Coordinates of C-alpha atoms and ligand atoms in Angstrom, one line a residue:
M1 CA -5.3 -10.8 -29.7
A2 CA -4.4 -11.0 -26.0
D3 CA -3.9 -14.4 -24.3
F4 CA -3.6 -15.6 -20.7
A5 CA 0.1 -15.0 -20.5
S6 CA 0.0 -11.4 -21.6
R7 CA -3.2 -10.6 -19.6
L8 CA -1.5 -11.9 -16.5
R9 CA 1.6 -9.8 -17.1
V10 CA -0.5 -6.7 -17.8
L11 CA -2.7 -7.2 -14.7
R12 CA 0.4 -7.8 -12.5
T13 CA 2.4 -4.8 -13.7
G14 CA -0.7 -2.7 -13.7
R15 CA -0.8 -3.2 -9.8
A16 CA 2.9 -2.6 -9.7
L17 CA 3.5 -6.1 -8.4
R18 CA 6.6 -8.1 -8.9
Q19 CA 6.3 -11.8 -9.8
R20 CA 7.4 -12.6 -6.4
D21 CA 4.7 -10.5 -4.8
L22 CA 1.9 -12.1 -6.9
A23 CA 3.3 -15.5 -6.2
E24 CA 3.3 -14.9 -2.5
S25 CA -0.3 -13.7 -2.6
L26 CA -1.5 -16.7 -4.6
G27 CA 0.5 -19.2 -2.5
I28 CA 2.6 -20.4 -5.5
A29 CA 6.3 -20.2 -6.4
Q30 CA 7.7 -17.1 -8.2
T31 CA 9.0 -19.4 -11.0
T32 CA 5.4 -20.7 -11.6
V33 CA 4.2 -17.1 -12.3
A34 CA 7.3 -16.6 -14.5
N35 CA 6.4 -19.8 -16.4
Y36 CA 2.8 -18.6 -16.8
E37 CA 3.9 -15.4 -18.3
R38 CA 6.4 -17.1 -20.6
K39 CA 3.6 -19.6 -21.7
V40 CA 5.7 -22.5 -20.4
R41 CA 2.9 -23.5 -18.0
F42 CA -0.8 -23.0 -17.6
P43 CA -2.5 -22.9 -14.2
D44 CA -4.9 -25.6 -13.0
E45 CA -8.6 -24.6 -12.5
P46 CA -8.5 -23.6 -8.8
T47 CA -5.5 -21.4 -9.4
L48 CA -7.1 -19.8 -12.5
L49 CA -10.0 -19.0 -10.3
R50 CA -7.8 -17.5 -7.6
I51 CA -6.1 -15.3 -10.1
A52 CA -9.4 -14.0 -11.5
D53 CA -10.7 -13.3 -8.0
Y54 CA -7.4 -11.7 -6.9
F55 CA -7.5 -9.2 -9.8
G56 CA -11.4 -8.9 -9.8
V57 CA -11.7 -9.9 -13.5
S58 CA -13.8 -12.5 -15.2
L59 CA -12.3 -15.8 -16.5
D60 CA -13.2 -14.5 -20.0
Y61 CA -11.0 -11.5 -19.5
L62 CA -8.2 -13.5 -18.0
M63 CA -8.2 -15.8 -21.1
G64 CA -7.8 -12.9 -23.4
R65 CA -11.4 -12.6 -24.6
G66 CA -13.0 -9.3 -25.4
E67 CA -11.2 -5.9 -25.8
S68 CA -8.7 -5.0 -23.1
E69 CA -10.8 -1.9 -22.4
T70 CA -13.8 -4.0 -21.3
R71 CA -12.1 -5.1 -18.1
P72 CA -14.8 -4.4 -15.4
L73 CA -14.4 -1.2 -13.7
E74 CA -17.5 -0.8 -11.5
G75 CA -20.2 1.8 -12.0
L76 CA -19.1 5.3 -11.2
A77 CA -15.4 4.5 -11.7
R78 CA -16.1 3.1 -15.1
S79 CA -18.1 6.2 -16.1
Y80 CA -15.4 8.5 -14.6
F81 CA -12.7 6.6 -16.5
D82 CA -14.7 6.7 -19.8
L83 CA -15.4 10.5 -19.5
L84 CA -11.8 11.4 -19.0
R85 CA -10.6 8.9 -21.6
G86 CA -12.9 10.7 -24.0
G87 CA -11.3 14.1 -23.0
D88 CA -14.4 15.3 -21.1
R89 CA -13.0 16.9 -18.0
S90 CA -16.1 18.9 -17.1
G91 CA -18.2 15.8 -17.5
A92 CA -15.9 13.9 -15.1
L93 CA -16.1 16.8 -12.6
A94 CA -19.9 16.9 -12.9
L95 CA -20.0 13.1 -12.2
A96 CA -17.8 13.6 -9.1
E97 CA -19.7 16.5 -7.8
G98 CA -23.0 14.9 -8.5
A99 CA -22.0 11.8 -6.5
A100 CA -20.9 14.0 -3.7
A101 CA -24.1 16.0 -3.7
R102 CA -26.1 12.7 -3.5
G103 CA -24.2 12.0 -0.3
L104 CA -21.2 9.9 -1.4
G105 CA -18.3 10.9 0.9
V106 CA -15.1 12.3 -0.5
A107 CA -13.2 9.4 0.9
E108 CA -15.5 7.0 -1.0
I109 CA -15.0 9.0 -4.2
Y110 CA -11.2 9.0 -3.7
L111 CA -11.0 5.3 -3.0
R112 CA -13.9 3.8 -5.1
V113 CA -13.9 6.1 -8.1
L114 CA -10.6 8.0 -8.7
T115 CA -8.2 5.3 -7.4
P116 CA -9.5 2.5 -9.5
A117 CA -9.8 4.7 -12.5
L118 CA -6.1 5.8 -12.2
W119 CA -5.0 2.1 -11.7
E120 CA -6.9 1.2 -14.9
L121 CA -5.2 4.1 -16.6
G122 CA -1.8 2.7 -15.6
R123 CA -2.8 -0.8 -16.8
L124 CA -3.8 0.5 -20.3
W125 CA -0.7 2.7 -20.3
A126 CA 1.6 -0.3 -19.6
E127 CA -0.2 -2.2 -22.3
G128 CA 0.4 0.5 -24.8
H129 CA -3.2 1.6 -25.3
I130 CA -2.7 5.1 -23.8
D131 CA 0.0 7.5 -24.6
V132 CA 1.8 9.9 -22.2
G133 CA -0.3 12.9 -23.3
E134 CA -3.6 11.1 -22.5
E135 CA -2.2 10.0 -19.1
H136 CA -1.1 13.5 -18.2
F137 CA -4.6 14.9 -19.2
F138 CA -6.2 12.2 -17.0
T139 CA -4.0 12.8 -14.0
E140 CA -4.1 16.7 -14.2
S141 CA -7.8 16.5 -14.6
T142 CA -8.1 14.3 -11.5
Q143 CA -6.0 16.7 -9.5
L144 CA -8.3 19.5 -10.5
I145 CA -11.3 17.4 -9.6
M146 CA -9.8 16.6 -6.1
S147 CA -9.3 20.3 -5.6
Q148 CA -12.9 21.0 -6.5
L149 CA -14.0 18.4 -3.9
Y150 CA -11.8 20.0 -1.2
P151 CA -14.4 22.5 0.1
R152 CA -16.8 19.5 0.8
L153 CA -14.0 17.6 2.5
A154 CA -13.1 20.6 4.7
A155 CA -16.8 21.2 5.5
S156 CA -17.2 17.6 6.7
A157 CA -14.0 17.5 8.7
R158 CA -13.9 16.6 12.3
P159 CA -13.0 19.4 14.7
R160 CA -9.2 19.9 15.0
R161 CA -7.6 17.5 17.4
G162 CA -4.3 19.2 18.1
L163 CA -2.5 16.6 15.9
R164 CA -0.1 17.5 13.1
C165 CA 1.3 15.6 10.2
V166 CA 3.6 16.4 7.3
G167 CA 3.5 14.3 4.2
F168 CA 5.2 14.0 0.8
S169 CA 6.5 11.6 -1.7
V170 CA 10.2 10.8 -1.2
W171 CA 13.2 12.0 -3.2
G172 CA 12.9 10.9 -6.9
E173 CA 9.2 10.0 -6.6
S174 CA 6.8 11.9 -8.9
H175 CA 3.6 10.0 -8.0
V176 CA 1.8 12.3 -5.6
L177 CA -1.9 11.6 -5.8
G178 CA -1.9 8.7 -3.4
G179 CA 0.0 10.7 -0.7
R180 CA -2.3 13.6 -1.3
M181 CA -5.4 11.4 -0.7
V182 CA -3.9 10.2 2.5
M183 CA -3.2 13.7 3.7
D184 CA -6.7 14.9 2.7
L185 CA -8.3 12.1 4.7
L186 CA -6.2 12.9 7.7
E187 CA -7.4 16.5 7.5
M188 CA -10.9 15.3 7.3
D189 CA -10.2 13.3 10.5
G190 CA -9.2 16.5 12.4
W191 CA -5.5 16.6 11.8
D192 CA -3.5 19.8 10.8
T193 CA -1.8 18.8 7.6
S194 CA 1.0 20.0 5.4
F195 CA 1.3 18.2 2.1
L196 CA 4.5 19.0 0.3
G197 CA 4.0 17.1 -3.0
G198 CA 6.7 14.9 -4.5
N199 CA 10.4 14.5 -5.0
L200 CA 11.5 16.2 -1.8
S201 CA 15.2 16.1 -0.8
I202 CA 16.2 15.1 2.7
R203 CA 17.7 18.6 3.3
H204 CA 14.4 20.3 2.5
A205 CA 12.3 17.7 4.3
L206 CA 14.4 18.2 7.5
R207 CA 14.0 21.9 7.4
E208 CA 10.3 21.6 7.1
L209 CA 10.1 19.0 9.9
H210 CA 12.1 21.2 12.2
R211 CA 9.9 24.2 11.6
Q212 CA 7.2 22.4 13.7
P213 CA 7.9 18.8 14.5
P214 CA 4.8 16.8 13.5
D215 CA 3.2 13.9 15.4
V216 CA 3.2 11.8 12.2
L217 CA 5.4 11.9 9.1
V218 CA 3.6 10.4 6.1
L219 CA 5.9 9.1 3.4
S220 CA 4.8 7.8 0.0
A221 CA 6.7 5.8 -2.6
S222 CA 5.2 4.0 -5.7
L223 CA 8.4 2.7 -7.3
H224 CA 10.7 0.2 -5.6
Q225 CA 13.7 2.1 -6.7
H226 CA 12.6 4.9 -4.3
V227 CA 12.4 2.8 -1.2
S228 CA 16.0 3.5 -0.4
A229 CA 15.3 7.2 -0.4
A230 CA 12.6 6.5 2.2
E231 CA 15.1 4.5 4.2
D232 CA 17.7 7.3 4.2
L233 CA 15.2 9.8 5.2
I234 CA 13.9 7.7 8.1
R235 CA 17.5 7.0 9.3
T236 CA 18.2 10.8 9.3
V237 CA 14.9 11.6 11.1
R238 CA 15.7 9.0 13.7
N239 CA 19.0 10.8 14.4
E240 CA 17.4 14.1 15.2
R241 CA 16.7 14.6 18.9
E242 CA 13.9 17.2 18.2
L243 CA 12.0 14.6 16.0
E244 CA 12.2 11.7 18.4
S245 CA 8.5 11.7 19.1
T246 CA 7.6 11.9 15.4
R247 CA 6.0 8.6 14.2
I248 CA 6.6 7.5 10.6
L249 CA 3.9 6.1 8.4
V250 CA 5.0 4.8 5.0
G251 CA 2.9 3.6 2.1
G252 CA 2.2 3.6 -1.6
Q253 CA 2.5 0.8 -4.2
A254 CA 6.2 0.1 -3.4
F255 CA 5.2 -0.9 0.1
S256 CA 1.8 -2.5 -0.5
S257 CA 3.3 -5.0 -2.9
T258 CA 6.0 -6.1 -0.5
P259 CA 4.7 -7.1 2.9
G260 CA 7.1 -6.2 5.8
L261 CA 9.2 -3.8 3.8
W262 CA 8.0 -0.9 5.9
R263 CA 9.5 -2.6 9.0
D264 CA 12.8 -3.4 7.3
I265 CA 13.4 0.3 6.5
G266 CA 12.6 1.4 10.1
A267 CA 9.1 2.9 9.7
D268 CA 6.6 2.7 12.5
A269 CA 3.6 1.5 10.4
T270 CA 2.1 1.1 6.9
A271 CA -1.4 0.9 5.4
P272 CA -2.7 -0.2 2.1
D273 CA -4.9 2.7 1.3
A274 CA -5.8 6.2 2.4
E275 CA -8.6 5.2 4.7
Q276 CA -6.5 2.6 6.5
A277 CA -3.7 5.2 6.6
M278 CA -6.0 7.5 8.5
L279 CA -6.8 4.8 11.1
E280 CA -3.2 3.8 11.4
A281 CA -2.0 7.4 12.0
G282 CA -4.5 7.6 14.8
R283 CA -3.3 4.3 16.3
L284 CA 0.3 5.5 16.1
V285 CA -0.4 8.6 18.2
D286 CA -2.6 6.7 20.7
R287 CA 0.2 4.2 21.2
S288 CA 2.9 6.8 21.7
R289 CA 0.7 8.7 24.2
A290 CA -0.2 5.5 26.2
Ligands
B12_301 C1 -0.3 9.1 -13.0 C2 0.9 8.2 -13.1 C3 2.1 8.8 -13.3 C4 2.3 10.4 -13.4 C5 2.3 10.8 -11.9 C6 1.7 12.3 -11.8 C7 1.4 12.7 -10.4 N1 1.2 14.0 -10.3 O1 1.2 11.9 -9.5 C8 3.7 10.5 -14.0 C9 3.6 10.8 -15.4 C10 4.6 11.6 -13.4 C11 4.3 9.1 -13.9 C12 5.6 8.9 -14.1 C13 6.1 7.5 -14.0 N2 5.5 6.4 -13.9 CO1 3.6 6.3 -13.3 N3 1.8 5.9 -13.0 C14 0.8 6.8 -12.9 C15 -0.5 6.0 -12.7 C16 -1.2 5.9 -14.0 C17 -1.4 6.5 -11.7 C18 -0.8 6.9 -10.3 C19 -1.8 7.2 -9.3 O2 -2.1 8.3 -9.0 N4 -2.5 6.2 -8.8 C20 -3.7 6.4 -7.9 C21 -3.2 6.5 -6.4 C22 -4.3 7.0 -5.6 O3 -2.9 5.2 -6.0 P1 -1.6 4.9 -5.1 O4 -0.5 5.8 -5.5 O5 -1.4 3.5 -5.0 O6 -2.1 5.4 -3.7 C23 -3.0 4.6 -2.9 C24 -2.2 3.6 -2.0 O7 -1.0 3.1 -2.5 C25 -2.0 4.3 -0.6 N5 -0.9 5.2 -0.4 C26 -0.2 6.0 -1.3 N6 0.6 6.7 -0.6 C27 0.6 6.4 0.7 C28 1.4 6.8 1.8 C29 1.1 6.3 3.0 C30 1.9 6.7 4.2 C31 0.1 5.3 3.1 C32 -0.1 4.6 4.4 C33 -0.6 4.8 2.1 C34 -0.3 5.4 0.8 O8 -3.2 5.2 -0.6 C35 -3.6 5.6 -1.9 C36 -5.1 5.7 -2.0 O9 -5.8 4.9 -1.3 C37 0.1 4.7 -12.2 C38 -0.8 3.5 -12.3 C39 -1.1 2.9 -10.9 N7 -1.3 1.7 -10.8 O10 -1.2 3.6 -9.9 C40 1.4 4.6 -13.0 C41 2.6 3.8 -12.4 C42 2.7 3.9 -10.9 N8 3.8 4.5 -13.0 C43 4.6 3.6 -13.4 C44 5.9 4.0 -14.0 C45 6.7 2.8 -14.5 C46 6.2 5.3 -14.2 C47 7.5 5.9 -14.7 C48 8.8 5.1 -14.4 C49 7.4 5.9 -16.3 C50 8.6 6.3 -17.0 N9 9.2 5.4 -17.7 O11 9.0 7.5 -16.9 C51 7.6 7.3 -14.2 C52 8.4 7.4 -12.9 C53 8.4 8.8 -12.3 C54 9.0 9.0 -11.0 N10 10.3 9.2 -11.0 O12 8.4 8.8 -10.0 C55 4.3 2.2 -13.1 C56 5.1 1.6 -11.9 C57 5.4 0.2 -12.0 C58 6.4 -0.2 -11.1 N11 6.2 -0.3 -9.8 O13 7.6 -0.4 -11.5 C59 2.7 2.3 -12.9 C60 2.1 1.3 -11.9 C61 2.1 2.1 -14.2 C62 2.2 0.7 -14.8 N12 1.2 0.0 -14.7 O14 3.3 0.3 -15.2 N13 3.3 8.2 -13.5

């Protein structure tokens, strides 16, 4: 039976947050979070409510009541999650395509259906309810579903704006779906995009960047241990004369959980999600043209 301490730890790691990050967001000390998770302390009522609101869960859930699977994932995201959890790829595809046919935009589907479902997957995986095979099936199916949505995305894209971006996940980083979502939304916003997947070395990245220097370089990292690879790459890019007008946008869970980290490693901007990334990329080019 789960309790408050274990629920808190699972919710935190499910969002890829360090104790320090959560403490900062809640306005409490890191040691307080550590003590909650070690069952040494228990929060007062206002803090308990803040924690529940922060993670979007009920107090019942936070206190360990109910099955862990009953954490509220809203509407379509819940159905999508349940279908893939049950091994029904074509059902999940039909759900996504049905939602798109009824007018839900691809960006909405990415951000309000696929992303929360994937985050929930990570939470259950960290909690030991899902094994690697199930996770791989879920992720592969989601990549396929994104590809099936692509024609709709391309059809609703703005006219090309003469802007170009190259994006990938940094050296060592295998999480690629977030970066791919960012690049897809940029394409929808009229950018010419090249998405290069994950785990790209500096040497290969540079070769690609020199082929046709982009207006914006989009770098994604989910794990903190890969931030130094982003930093190395940024340093290298900054030393290339041909790339001096390329602006660098970084993001992913490694950055969203640590405010200010993007600036510390020399990037030009960050954003918490793919929609904001699209807006931020636009601002970066506007600023550099002004
Ligand atoms: C699927 C998955 C995998 C797959 C990835 C497959 C693939 N093709 O991408 C595989 C199996 C490879 C994998 C491996 C691992 N994983 Co994993 N994985 C996940 C999972 C379940 C989903 C990832 C995902 O697609 N999320 C959905 C996307 C859309 O969200 P996102 O990446 O945050 O992107 C959004 C924003 O961050 C932002 N964004 C993303 N990129 C960018 C870039 C820019 C420029 C901007 C502005 C914004 C931006 O926009 C996106 C959409 O709005 C997550 C759970 C989670 N919370 O995400 C765990 C998770 C990320 N994995 C985790 C771990 C621990 C691992 C492994 C270390 C496991 C292991 N022991 O081997 C390895 C590491 C592999 C590596 N070297 O990179 C942990 C990380 C915890 C941490 N920070 O320390 C998580 C959080 C699971 C958990 N709860 O513990 N994983």
